[in-house]
PDB file of C-alpha atoms in Angstrom:
ATOM      1  CA  UNK A 130       0.000   0.000   0.000  1.00  0.00           C
ATOM      2  CA  UNK A 131       1.449   3.325  -1.087  1.00  0.00           C
ATOM      3  CA  UNK A 132       1.726   5.838   1.702  1.00  0.00           C
ATOM      4  CA  UNK A 133       3.302   9.247   2.373  1.00  0.00           C
ATOM      5  CA  UNK A 134       3.467  10.350   6.007  1.00  0.00           C
ATOM      6  CA  UNK A 135       4.508  13.845   7.024  1.00  0.00           C
ATOM      7  CA  UNK A 136       5.904  14.654  10.453  1.00  0.00           C
ATOM      8  CA  UNK A 137       7.816  17.390  12.249  1.00  0.00           C
ATOM      9  CA  UNK A 138       5.280  20.179  12.294  1.00  0.00           C
ATOM     10  CA  UNK A 139       4.579  22.282  15.351  1.00  0.00           C
ATOM     11  CA  UNK A 140       4.609  25.738  16.892  1.00  0.00           C
ATOM     12  CA  UNK A 141       7.720  27.886  16.518  1.00  0.00           C
ATOM     13  CA  UNK A 142       8.569  31.525  17.092  1.00  0.00           C
ATOM     14  CA  UNK A 143       9.418  33.847  14.192  1.00  0.00           C
ATOM     15  CA  UNK A 144      13.028  33.354  13.184  1.00  0.00           C
ATOM     16  CA  UNK A 145      13.007  29.761  14.391  1.00  0.00           C
ATOM     17  CA  UNK A 146      13.453  26.487  12.521  1.00  0.00           C
ATOM     18  CA  UNK A 147      11.558  23.282  11.903  1.00  0.00           C
ATOM     19  CA  UNK A 148      12.467  20.082  10.095  1.00  0.00           C
ATOM     20  CA  UNK A 149       9.684  18.309   8.246  1.00  0.00           C
ATOM     21  CA  UNK A 150       9.938  14.708   7.099  1.00  0.00           C
ATOM     22  CA  UNK A 151       8.025  12.889   4.388  1.00  0.00           C
ATOM     23  CA  UNK A 152       8.370   9.134   4.773  1.00  0.00           C
ATOM     24  CA  UNK A 153       7.389   6.992   1.803  1.00  0.00           C
ATOM     25  CA  UNK A 154       6.261   3.393   2.166  1.00  0.00           C
ATOM     26  CA  UNK A 155       5.010   0.853  -0.312  1.00  0.00           C
ATOM     27  CA  UNK A 156       7.273   2.186  -3.050  1.00  0.00           C
ATOM     28  CA  UNK A 157      10.838   3.342  -3.552  1.00  0.00           C
ATOM     29  CA  UNK A 158      11.558   7.027  -4.093  1.00  0.00           C
ATOM     30  CA  UNK A 159      13.866   6.152  -6.970  1.00  0.00           C
ATOM     31  CA  UNK A 160      12.471   7.766 -10.148  1.00  0.00           C
ATOM     32  CA  UNK A 161       9.855   9.715  -8.218  1.00  0.00           C
ATOM     33  CA  UNK A 162       9.622  13.407  -7.486  1.00  0.00           C
ATOM     34  CA  UNK A 163       8.690  14.476  -3.970  1.00  0.00           C
ATOM     35  CA  UNK A 164       7.203  17.930  -3.569  1.00  0.00           C
ATOM     36  CA  UNK A 165       6.235  19.957  -0.548  1.00  0.00           C
ATOM     37  CA  UNK A 166       3.143  22.122  -0.635  1.00  0.00           C
ATOM     38  CA  UNK A 167       1.395  24.290   1.924  1.00  0.00           C
ATOM     39  CA  UNK A 168      -2.093  25.597   2.440  1.00  0.00           C
ATOM     40  CA  UNK A 169      -2.967  28.457   4.757  1.00  0.00           C
ATOM     41  CA  UNK A 170      -6.566  29.042   5.898  1.00  0.00           C
ATOM     42  CA  UNK A 171      -8.616  30.592   3.119  1.00  0.00           C
ATOM     43  CA  UNK A 172      -5.817  30.283   0.575  1.00  0.00           C
ATOM     44  CA  UNK A 173      -5.040  27.944  -2.282  1.00  0.00           C
ATOM     45  CA  UNK A 174      -2.488  25.185  -1.857  1.00  0.00           C
ATOM     46  CA  UNK A 175       0.872  26.384  -3.146  1.00  0.00           C
ATOM     47  CA  UNK A 176       4.069  24.610  -4.108  1.00  0.00           C
ATOM     48  CA  UNK A 177       7.041  25.170  -1.824  1.00  0.00           C
ATOM     49  CA  UNK A 178       9.819  22.910  -3.041  1.00  0.00           C
ATOM     50  CA  UNK A 179      10.540  19.659  -4.854  1.00  0.00           C
ATOM     51  CA  UNK A 180      13.339  17.189  -5.444  1.00  0.00           C
ATOM     52  CA  UNK A 181      13.743  14.728  -8.270  1.00  0.00           C
ATOM     53  CA  UNK A 182      15.101  11.602  -6.662  1.00  0.00           C
ATOM     54  CA  UNK A 183      16.976  10.207  -9.640  1.00  0.00           C
ATOM     55  CA  UNK A 184      19.067  13.327 -10.256  1.00  0.00           C
ATOM     56  CA  UNK A 185      18.731  15.091  -6.924  1.00  0.00           C
ATOM     57  CA  UNK A 186      17.688  18.272  -8.701  1.00  0.00           C
ATOM     58  CA  UNK A 187      15.805  20.693  -6.466  1.00  0.00           C
ATOM     59  CA  UNK A 188      13.413  23.548  -7.069  1.00  0.00           C
ATOM     60  CA  UNK A 189      12.039  26.224  -4.721  1.00  0.00           C
ATOM     61  CA  UNK A 190       9.288  28.803  -4.678  1.00  0.00           C
ATOM     62  CA  UNK A 191      10.643  32.355  -4.569  1.00  0.00           C
ATOM     63  CA  UNK A 192       9.029  32.909  -1.167  1.00  0.00           C
ATOM     64  CA  UNK A 193      11.236  30.279   0.500  1.00  0.00           C
ATOM     65  CA  UNK A 194      14.508  30.481  -1.450  1.00  0.00           C
ATOM     66  CA  UNK A 195      17.456  30.897   0.872  1.00  0.00           C
ATOM     67  CA  UNK A 196      15.417  29.814   3.904  1.00  0.00           C
ATOM     68  CA  UNK A 197      14.203  26.281   3.106  1.00  0.00           C
ATOM     69  CA  UNK A 198      16.300  23.314   2.003  1.00  0.00           C
ATOM     70  CA  UNK A 199      14.960  20.047   0.601  1.00  0.00           C
ATOM     71  CA  UNK A 200      16.989  16.846   0.711  1.00  0.00           C
ATOM     72  CA  UNK A 201      16.488  13.104   0.646  1.00  0.00           C
ATOM     73  CA  UNK A 202      17.645  10.239   2.802  1.00  0.00           C
ATOM     74  CA  UNK A 203      17.804   7.224   0.515  1.00  0.00           C
ATOM     75  CA  UNK A 204      18.409   4.786   3.347  1.00  0.00           C
ATOM     76  CA  UNK A 205      15.180   5.856   5.047  1.00  0.00           C
ATOM     77  CA  UNK A 206      13.181   6.458   1.851  1.00  0.00           C
ATOM     78  CA  UNK A 207      12.444   9.903   3.265  1.00  0.00           C
ATOM     79  CA  UNK A 208      12.546  13.490   2.047  1.00  0.00           C
ATOM     80  CA  UNK A 209      13.392  16.286   4.477  1.00  0.00           C
ATOM     81  CA  UNK A 210      12.346  19.940   4.345  1.00  0.00           C
ATOM     82  CA  UNK A 211      14.571  22.045   6.601  1.00  0.00           C
ATOM     83  CA  UNK A 212      12.863  25.355   7.282  1.00  0.00           C
ATOM     84  CA  UNK A 213      14.911  28.195   8.765  1.00  0.00           C
ATOM     85  CA  UNK A 214      14.195  31.875   9.472  1.00  0.00           C
ATOM     86  CA  UNK A 215      10.498  31.092   9.685  1.00  0.00           C
ATOM     87  CA  UNK A 216       7.974  33.900   9.311  1.00  0.00           C
ATOM     88  CA  UNK A 217       4.338  34.148  10.425  1.00  0.00           C
ATOM     89  CA  UNK A 218       3.323  33.938   6.760  1.00  0.00           C
ATOM     90  CA  UNK A 219       4.834  30.438   6.628  1.00  0.00           C
ATOM     91  CA  UNK A 220       1.996  29.251   8.857  1.00  0.00           C
ATOM     92  CA  UNK A 221       0.053  26.550   7.003  1.00  0.00           C
ATOM     93  CA  UNK A 222      -0.623  22.851   6.732  1.00  0.00           C
ATOM     94  CA  UNK A 223       2.320  21.341   4.879  1.00  0.00           C
ATOM     95  CA  UNK A 224       1.799  18.388   2.553  1.00  0.00           C
ATOM     96  CA  UNK A 225       4.171  16.170   0.643  1.00  0.00           C
ATOM     97  CA  UNK A 226       3.171  14.628  -2.657  1.00  0.00           C
ATOM     98  CA  UNK A 227       4.717  12.621  -5.467  1.00  0.00           C
ATOM     99  CA  UNK A 228       4.703  11.862  -9.185  1.00  0.00           C
ATOM    100  CA  UNK A 229       6.741   9.485 -11.318  1.00  0.00           C
ATOM    101  CA  UNK A 230       9.741  10.889 -13.198  1.00  0.00           C
ATOM    102  CA  UNK A 231      11.675   7.972 -14.673  1.00  0.00           C
ATOM    103  CA  UNK A 232      14.461   9.976 -16.320  1.00  0.00           C
ATOM    104  CA  UNK A 233      16.717  12.651 -14.823  1.00  0.00           C
ATOM    105  CA  UNK A 234      15.125  16.076 -15.043  1.00  0.00           C
ATOM    106  CA  UNK A 235      13.911  19.165 -13.251  1.00  0.00           C
ATOM    107  CA  UNK A 236      10.930  18.726 -10.955  1.00  0.00           C
ATOM    108  CA  UNK A 237       8.000  21.093 -10.856  1.00  0.00           C
ATOM    109  CA  UNK A 238       5.985  22.533  -7.972  1.00  0.00           C
ATOM    110  CA  UNK A 239       2.900  22.733 -10.167  1.00  0.00           C
ATOM    111  CA  UNK A 240       0.193  21.071  -8.125  1.00  0.00           C
ATOM    112  CA  UNK A 241      -1.553  19.385 -11.057  1.00  0.00           C
ATOM    113  CA  UNK A 242       1.438  17.192 -11.807  1.00  0.00           C
ATOM    114  CA  UNK A 243       1.232  15.383  -8.481  1.00  0.00           C
ATOM    115  CA  UNK A 244      -1.040  12.382  -8.136  1.00  0.00           C
ATOM    116  CA  UNK A 245      -0.480  11.037  -4.636  1.00  0.00           C
ATOM    117  CA  UNK A 246      -0.580  13.050  -1.424  1.00  0.00           C
ATOM    118  CA  UNK A 247       0.081  12.730   2.278  1.00  0.00           C
ATOM    119  CA  UNK A 248      -2.286  13.911   5.004  1.00  0.00           C
ATOM    120  CA  UNK A 249      -0.341  17.003   6.044  1.00  0.00           C
ATOM    121  CA  UNK A 250       1.301  18.430   9.149  1.00  0.00           C
ATOM    122  CA  UNK A 251       0.513  21.770  10.779  1.00  0.00           C
ATOM    123  CA  UNK A 252       3.205  24.450  11.004  1.00  0.00           C
ATOM    124  CA  UNK A 253       2.431  27.530  13.087  1.00  0.00           C
ATOM    125  CA  UNK A 254       4.841  30.455  13.326  1.00  0.00           C
ATOM    126  CA  UNK A 255       3.803  32.810  16.085  1.00  0.00           C
ATOM    127  CA  UNK A 256       5.238  34.740  18.989  1.00  0.00           C
TER     128      UNK A 256
END
């Protein structure tokens, strides 16, 4: 059974850091893209970052460049989103999702490309 499970969310003060994990089970991350998305109350879900597992190529939304870093742990079949210098506007439910990319290439954070999603983890940035 294919499954993506997010963890690591929580409450943090502005300027703080959080480390989100997306653990995949039931399939190998080889030749799959993992993307992170977020959805704040009343707003559309937006792409944050992605990594193409075969080539390790990463992509970031402008709003998080220089603050967030995506990486993968092949041994654990897990993708990590390290979030630093967090701002109140980063508050949202964060989701990971995946699509198949069998050849090396750049991943996209376009939501419509993704066809399997996790359940999300809440991130709240507040003093």
